Every structure is written in structure tokens, then in C-alpha cells.
Amino acid sequence: MDDADLPLLLALAAGGAAEDPWAVVGLPHLGALAAADSGLDLRSGLWVPHPGRDWPQVLGVLLEAVPLVLLGPLGRLADRTARRLAALQRRTGSVLLVAGPWPGAHTRLRVTKSAWEGVGAGHGVLSRRRVTVAATGRGQSAAGRSAAMWLPGPNGAPVPVSAAGSLLVEPVAGDLSGVG
């Protein structure tokens, strides 16, 4: 996983979790402060930073228990296990946000460009980060789309970049359909 993708993963999770329970598996470098700054309620979060060799079983238990799970890059997954986890998701309605590739994923979002603003001539404060997010996948996502946004925006949520490069006031929902 590219570290540039972690804020995107958090922004999507915060947009979908609100105050619902959520879990993080296999992302030991994800801190509580980053999760809270993105809008996740720490009181309803579970962390399993190092799930071990049996991580697919840990993931299965969490998919049954919480509606949203963030998963780090933990290694190869057998096709049979991937199908079992997909069936579990369909049955429970849980959402799985994965940092990296995942067998059978409908849509893959990744940060393709990233640049911080705010530091001038070697001094200053980082104020915002402009990213380009690319969406690829199956079905309607097969054509691929991209969008420029501030990540995070002023309120922590992603905000689209206008043609002039200034901040817009409407946050981007987790869906990139219609952007192009």
C-alpha cells in the first residue's frame, strides 16, 4: 500500500461509518489521531494491528460483527477464501475497504498524484494536499475515471478542486461516478 492511499481510505471510512462500529485489521501504522481527524468515532472502533497468519478468519469474524472494516495488505488470499468472504459480506451487508488489491473488487480507488501546499521557500505550515484519485474496476467502473480533490478538505472530508484550484464548499461523497 502506498502511504498516499491511507488518507483516502480513512476519508471513505469516515464517510460511510459516521457513528457506526468499524474495525481496522492489519494497519499497524494507522494511529487513533489520524482516524479521529478523519471523522471516525474512536469509541466505536476496533483495532487488530497484527492479526497473524489466520487473518482471513479474523476478517470473517469482524465482517459479521461490524458494518465497516478497513483491511491492510496482509498477503495472498486463496480464491475459495475470497469467495467465502464475499458471500459473508453479501449476507451481512458489511463494507470492506482494502488498502491494496483484492480479488473480486468492484472498484479500486488509488491516489495517482499528490502534492502538499503551504510551505514556501523552506518554511511555513503544510495547509492542504491536492491529490488525483483514479477509479478503475469492473462494470461501470471499467472505463476508469479520475478526479482532483483536496484530501483532506477544510472539514476533513475530500473536497473537489475547481478549475481555478480553489476549495469548493461541497464535500465529495464516497462515489466518484459522474466525475471525469
PDB file of C-alpha atoms in Angstrom:
ATOM      1  CA  MET A   1       0.000   0.000   0.000  1.00  0.00           C
ATOM      2  CA  ASP A   2       1.162   3.468  -0.816  1.00  0.00           C
ATOM      3  CA  ASP A   3       1.025   5.803   2.194  1.00  0.00           C
ATOM      4  CA  ALA A   4      -0.757   8.356  -0.037  1.00  0.00           C
ATOM      5  CA  ASP A   5      -3.745   5.987  -0.166  1.00  0.00           C
ATOM      6  CA  LEU A   6      -4.244   5.802   3.621  1.00  0.00           C
ATOM      7  CA  PRO A   7      -5.907   9.254   3.962  1.00  0.00           C
ATOM      8  CA  LEU A   8      -8.245   8.286   1.097  1.00  0.00           C
ATOM      9  CA  LEU A   9      -9.098   5.034   2.872  1.00  0.00           C
ATOM     10  CA  LEU A  10      -9.816   6.953   6.087  1.00  0.00           C
ATOM     11  CA  ALA A  11     -11.942   9.553   4.273  1.00  0.00           C
ATOM     12  CA  LEU A  12     -14.056   6.822   2.671  1.00  0.00           C
ATOM     13  CA  ALA A  13     -14.410   5.039   6.006  1.00  0.00           C
ATOM     14  CA  ALA A  14     -15.423   8.212   7.821  1.00  0.00           C
ATOM     15  CA  GLY A  15     -17.985   8.997   5.133  1.00  0.00           C
ATOM     16  CA  GLY A  16     -19.517   5.565   5.499  1.00  0.00           C
ATOM     17  CA  ALA A  17     -19.151   4.880   9.215  1.00  0.00           C
ATOM     18  CA  ALA A  18     -20.362   8.072  10.905  1.00  0.00           C
ATOM     19  CA  GLU A  19     -21.020   6.697  14.396  1.00  0.00           C
ATOM     20  CA  ASP A  20     -21.443   3.042  13.404  1.00  0.00           C
ATOM     21  CA  PRO A  21     -18.983   0.419  14.642  1.00  0.00           C
ATOM     22  CA  TRP A  22     -15.919  -0.108  12.459  1.00  0.00           C
ATOM     23  CA  ALA A  23     -12.704  -2.118  12.584  1.00  0.00           C
ATOM     24  CA  VAL A  24      -9.137  -1.891  11.298  1.00  0.00           C
ATOM     25  CA  VAL A  25      -7.194  -5.057  10.515  1.00  0.00           C
ATOM     26  CA  GLY A  26      -3.539  -5.217   9.533  1.00  0.00           C
ATOM     27  CA  LEU A  27      -2.779  -1.493   9.519  1.00  0.00           C
ATOM     28  CA  PRO A  28      -0.411  -1.132  12.489  1.00  0.00           C
ATOM     29  CA  HIS A  29       0.788   2.308  11.372  1.00  0.00           C
ATOM     30  CA  LEU A  30      -2.746   3.741  11.416  1.00  0.00           C
ATOM     31  CA  GLY A  31      -2.990   5.845  14.544  1.00  0.00           C
ATOM     32  CA  ALA A  32      -6.002   6.834  16.585  1.00  0.00           C
ATOM     33  CA  LEU A  33      -5.357  10.543  15.986  1.00  0.00           C
ATOM     34  CA  ALA A  34      -5.459  10.075  12.207  1.00  0.00           C
ATOM     35  CA  ALA A  35      -8.690   8.080  12.479  1.00  0.00           C
ATOM     36  CA  ALA A  36     -10.292  10.689  14.729  1.00  0.00           C
ATOM     37  CA  ASP A  37      -9.131  13.574  12.496  1.00  0.00           C
ATOM     38  CA  SER A  38     -10.784  11.870   9.533  1.00  0.00           C
ATOM     39  CA  GLY A  39     -14.116  11.780  11.386  1.00  0.00           C
ATOM     40  CA  LEU A  40     -14.213   8.224  12.726  1.00  0.00           C
ATOM     41  CA  ASP A  41     -15.661   7.820  16.221  1.00  0.00           C
ATOM     42  CA  LEU A  42     -12.918   6.168  18.284  1.00  0.00           C
ATOM     43  CA  ARG A  43     -15.454   4.880  20.802  1.00  0.00           C
ATOM     44  CA  SER A  44     -16.887   2.526  18.178  1.00  0.00           C
ATOM     45  CA  GLY A  45     -13.624   1.361  16.565  1.00  0.00           C
ATOM     46  CA  LEU A  46     -11.751  -1.920  16.921  1.00  0.00           C
ATOM     47  CA  TRP A  47      -8.067  -2.334  16.096  1.00  0.00           C
ATOM     48  CA  VAL A  48      -6.345  -5.595  15.180  1.00  0.00           C
ATOM     49  CA  PRO A  49      -2.945  -4.307  14.069  1.00  0.00           C
ATOM     50  CA  HIS A  50      -1.251  -7.721  13.683  1.00  0.00           C
ATOM     51  CA  PRO A  51      -3.847 -10.446  13.004  1.00  0.00           C
ATOM     52  CA  GLY A  52      -1.224 -13.119  12.231  1.00  0.00           C
ATOM     53  CA  ARG A  53      -1.375 -15.980   9.750  1.00  0.00           C
ATOM     54  CA  ASP A  54      -5.087 -16.562  10.352  1.00  0.00           C
ATOM     55  CA  TRP A  55      -6.056 -13.059   9.226  1.00  0.00           C
ATOM     56  CA  PRO A  56      -8.817 -14.296   6.875  1.00  0.00           C
ATOM     57  CA  GLN A  57     -10.611 -15.864   9.870  1.00  0.00           C
ATOM     58  CA  VAL A  58     -10.153 -12.653  11.883  1.00  0.00           C
ATOM     59  CA  LEU A  59     -11.552 -10.690   8.940  1.00  0.00           C
ATOM     60  CA  GLY A  60     -14.540 -13.044   8.692  1.00  0.00           C
ATOM     61  CA  VAL A  61     -15.420 -12.590  12.361  1.00  0.00           C
ATOM     62  CA  LEU A  62     -15.215  -8.808  12.038  1.00  0.00           C
ATOM     63  CA  LEU A  63     -17.315  -8.750   8.850  1.00  0.00           C
ATOM     64  CA  GLU A  64     -20.040 -10.471  10.853  1.00  0.00           C
ATOM     65  CA  ALA A  65     -19.697  -8.102  13.804  1.00  0.00           C
ATOM     66  CA  VAL A  66     -19.233  -4.608  12.352  1.00  0.00           C
ATOM     67  CA  PRO A  67     -20.625  -2.898   9.249  1.00  0.00           C
ATOM     68  CA  LEU A  68     -17.288  -1.429   8.070  1.00  0.00           C
ATOM     69  CA  VAL A  69     -13.809  -2.980   8.034  1.00  0.00           C
ATOM     70  CA  LEU A  70     -10.563  -1.397   6.839  1.00  0.00           C
ATOM     71  CA  LEU A  71      -8.005  -4.007   5.807  1.00  0.00           C
ATOM     72  CA  GLY A  72      -4.281  -3.617   5.289  1.00  0.00           C
ATOM     73  CA  PRO A  73      -2.137  -5.546   2.808  1.00  0.00           C
ATOM     74  CA  LEU A  74      -1.775  -8.888   4.596  1.00  0.00           C
ATOM     75  CA  GLY A  75      -0.796 -11.225   1.796  1.00  0.00           C
ATOM     76  CA  ARG A  76      -2.247 -13.534  -0.787  1.00  0.00           C
ATOM     77  CA  LEU A  77      -5.775 -14.827  -0.351  1.00  0.00           C
ATOM     78  CA  ALA A  78      -6.939 -18.180  -1.726  1.00  0.00           C
ATOM     79  CA  ASP A  79      -9.778 -17.893  -4.268  1.00  0.00           C
ATOM     80  CA  ARG A  80     -12.013 -20.158  -2.171  1.00  0.00           C
ATOM     81  CA  THR A  81     -11.487 -17.958   0.908  1.00  0.00           C
ATOM     82  CA  ALA A  82     -12.117 -14.786  -1.127  1.00  0.00           C
ATOM     83  CA  ARG A  83     -15.431 -16.226  -2.363  1.00  0.00           C
ATOM     84  CA  ARG A  84     -16.412 -17.195   1.202  1.00  0.00           C
ATOM     85  CA  LEU A  85     -15.647 -13.676   2.475  1.00  0.00           C
ATOM     86  CA  ALA A  86     -17.581 -12.127  -0.439  1.00  0.00           C
ATOM     87  CA  ALA A  87     -20.604 -14.302   0.395  1.00  0.00           C
ATOM     88  CA  LEU A  88     -20.301 -13.262   4.025  1.00  0.00           C
ATOM     89  CA  GLN A  89     -20.281  -9.599   3.002  1.00  0.00           C
ATOM     90  CA  ARG A  90     -23.390 -10.063   0.853  1.00  0.00           C
ATOM     91  CA  ARG A  91     -25.176 -11.804   3.731  1.00  0.00           C
ATOM     92  CA  THR A  92     -24.251  -9.234   6.382  1.00  0.00           C
ATOM     93  CA  GLY A  93     -24.192  -6.109   4.198  1.00  0.00           C
ATOM     94  CA  SER A  94     -20.774  -5.198   5.580  1.00  0.00           C
ATOM     95  CA  VAL A  95     -18.370  -2.994   3.659  1.00  0.00           C
ATOM     96  CA  LEU A  96     -14.716  -3.884   3.198  1.00  0.00           C
ATOM     97  CA  LEU A  97     -12.229  -1.126   2.339  1.00  0.00           C
ATOM     98  CA  VAL A  98      -8.889  -2.662   1.391  1.00  0.00           C
ATOM     99  CA  ALA A  99      -5.530  -0.929   1.170  1.00  0.00           C
ATOM    100  CA  GLY A 100      -4.242  -2.601  -1.976  1.00  0.00           C
ATOM    101  CA  PRO A 101      -5.526  -5.172  -4.460  1.00  0.00           C
ATOM    102  CA  TRP A 102      -8.378  -7.507  -3.553  1.00  0.00           C
ATOM    103  CA  PRO A 103      -9.726 -10.438  -5.588  1.00  0.00           C
ATOM    104  CA  GLY A 104     -13.175  -9.663  -6.968  1.00  0.00           C
ATOM    105  CA  ALA A 105     -13.184  -5.967  -6.031  1.00  0.00           C
ATOM    106  CA  HIS A 106     -15.761  -3.988  -7.994  1.00  0.00           C
ATOM    107  CA  THR A 107     -13.913  -0.683  -7.774  1.00  0.00           C
ATOM    108  CA  ARG A 108     -10.341   0.258  -6.958  1.00  0.00           C
ATOM    109  CA  LEU A 109      -9.536   3.805  -5.883  1.00  0.00           C
ATOM    110  CA  ARG A 110      -5.956   4.965  -5.626  1.00  0.00           C
ATOM    111  CA  VAL A 111      -4.108   8.220  -5.319  1.00  0.00           C
ATOM    112  CA  THR A 112      -2.091   8.718  -8.514  1.00  0.00           C
ATOM    113  CA  LYS A 113      -0.705  12.205  -7.785  1.00  0.00           C
ATOM    114  CA  SER A 114      -0.171  14.042  -4.534  1.00  0.00           C
ATOM    115  CA  ALA A 115       1.266  17.473  -3.721  1.00  0.00           C
ATOM    116  CA  TRP A 116       1.219  19.413  -0.454  1.00  0.00           C
ATOM    117  CA  GLU A 117       0.714  23.172  -0.383  1.00  0.00           C
ATOM    118  CA  GLY A 118       1.554  25.752   2.228  1.00  0.00           C
ATOM    119  CA  VAL A 119       5.316  25.533   2.606  1.00  0.00           C
ATOM    120  CA  GLY A 120       7.101  28.374   0.854  1.00  0.00           C
ATOM    121  CA  ALA A 121      10.860  28.936   0.462  1.00  0.00           C
ATOM    122  CA  GLY A 122      11.677  26.235   3.027  1.00  0.00           C
ATOM    123  CA  HIS A 123       9.399  27.401   5.821  1.00  0.00           C
ATOM    124  CA  GLY A 124       5.720  27.567   6.683  1.00  0.00           C
ATOM    125  CA  VAL A 125       2.944  25.150   7.551  1.00  0.00           C
ATOM    126  CA  LEU A 126       1.501  22.418   5.368  1.00  0.00           C
ATOM    127  CA  SER A 127      -2.050  23.611   4.803  1.00  0.00           C
ATOM    128  CA  ARG A 128      -3.623  21.252   2.305  1.00  0.00           C
ATOM    129  CA  ARG A 129      -2.869  18.401  -0.081  1.00  0.00           C
ATOM    130  CA  ARG A 130      -4.081  18.191  -3.654  1.00  0.00           C
ATOM    131  CA  VAL A 131      -4.481  14.650  -4.946  1.00  0.00           C
ATOM    132  CA  THR A 132      -5.695  12.973  -8.080  1.00  0.00           C
ATOM    133  CA  VAL A 133      -7.768   9.879  -7.351  1.00  0.00           C
ATOM    134  CA  ALA A 134      -8.238   7.282 -10.090  1.00  0.00           C
ATOM    135  CA  ALA A 135     -11.135   4.828 -10.064  1.00  0.00           C
ATOM    136  CA  THR A 136     -10.940   1.583 -12.035  1.00  0.00           C
ATOM    137  CA  GLY A 137     -12.782  -1.678 -11.769  1.00  0.00           C
ATOM    138  CA  ARG A 138     -15.491  -3.864 -13.228  1.00  0.00           C
ATOM    139  CA  GLY A 139     -18.840  -2.978 -14.773  1.00  0.00           C
ATOM    140  CA  GLN A 140     -19.452   0.764 -14.832  1.00  0.00           C
ATOM    141  CA  SER A 141     -16.031   1.354 -13.284  1.00  0.00           C
ATOM    142  CA  ALA A 142     -14.215  -0.449 -16.112  1.00  0.00           C
ATOM    143  CA  ALA A 143     -13.731   2.716 -18.177  1.00  0.00           C
ATOM    144  CA  GLY A 144     -11.820   4.355 -15.358  1.00  0.00           C
ATOM    145  CA  ARG A 145     -12.261   7.895 -14.094  1.00  0.00           C
ATOM    146  CA  SER A 146     -10.214  10.347 -12.131  1.00  0.00           C
ATOM    147  CA  ALA A 147     -10.893  13.406 -10.006  1.00  0.00           C
ATOM    148  CA  ALA A 148      -8.722  16.101  -8.453  1.00  0.00           C
ATOM    149  CA  MET A 149      -9.530  16.865  -4.831  1.00  0.00           C
ATOM    150  CA  TRP A 150      -8.218  18.303  -1.615  1.00  0.00           C
ATOM    151  CA  LEU A 151      -7.572  15.488   0.830  1.00  0.00           C
ATOM    152  CA  PRO A 152      -8.323  16.417   3.496  1.00  0.00           C
ATOM    153  CA  GLY A 153     -10.548  19.414   2.867  1.00  0.00           C
ATOM    154  CA  PRO A 154     -11.253  22.064   5.487  1.00  0.00           C
ATOM    155  CA  ASN A 155     -13.599  19.790   7.462  1.00  0.00           C
ATOM    156  CA  GLY A 156     -11.567  16.602   6.978  1.00  0.00           C
ATOM    157  CA  ALA A 157     -13.671  15.259   4.096  1.00  0.00           C
ATOM    158  CA  PRO A 158     -12.420  15.156   0.495  1.00  0.00           C
ATOM    159  CA  VAL A 159     -13.345  18.302  -1.447  1.00  0.00           C
ATOM    160  CA  PRO A 160     -13.252  18.583  -5.261  1.00  0.00           C
ATOM    161  CA  VAL A 161     -10.795  21.006  -6.803  1.00  0.00           C
ATOM    162  CA  SER A 162     -12.451  23.601  -9.024  1.00  0.00           C
ATOM    163  CA  ALA A 163     -10.955  24.545 -12.384  1.00  0.00           C
ATOM    164  CA  ALA A 164      -9.257  27.509 -10.707  1.00  0.00           C
ATOM    165  CA  GLY A 165      -7.801  25.277  -7.996  1.00  0.00           C
ATOM    166  CA  SER A 166      -9.672  26.852  -5.104  1.00  0.00           C
ATOM    167  CA  LEU A 167     -11.618  24.946  -2.490  1.00  0.00           C
ATOM    168  CA  LEU A 168     -15.273  24.270  -3.151  1.00  0.00           C
ATOM    169  CA  VAL A 169     -17.700  24.012  -0.263  1.00  0.00           C
ATOM    170  CA  GLU A 170     -19.422  20.715  -1.067  1.00  0.00           C
ATOM    171  CA  PRO A 171     -17.675  17.540   0.202  1.00  0.00           C
ATOM    172  CA  VAL A 172     -17.277  14.602  -2.141  1.00  0.00           C
ATOM    173  CA  ALA A 173     -19.333  11.564  -1.245  1.00  0.00           C
ATOM    174  CA  GLY A 174     -17.566   8.218  -1.434  1.00  0.00           C
ATOM    175  CA  ASP A 175     -18.756   7.792  -5.047  1.00  0.00           C
ATOM    176  CA  LEU A 176     -16.711   9.065  -7.990  1.00  0.00           C
ATOM    177  CA  SER A 177     -19.341   8.238 -10.626  1.00  0.00           C
ATOM    178  CA  GLY A 178     -20.007  11.156 -12.883  1.00  0.00           C
ATOM    179  CA  VAL A 179     -16.570  12.718 -12.449  1.00  0.00           C
ATOM    180  CA  GLY A 180     -14.305  12.652 -15.327  1.00  0.00           C
TER     181      GLY A 180
END
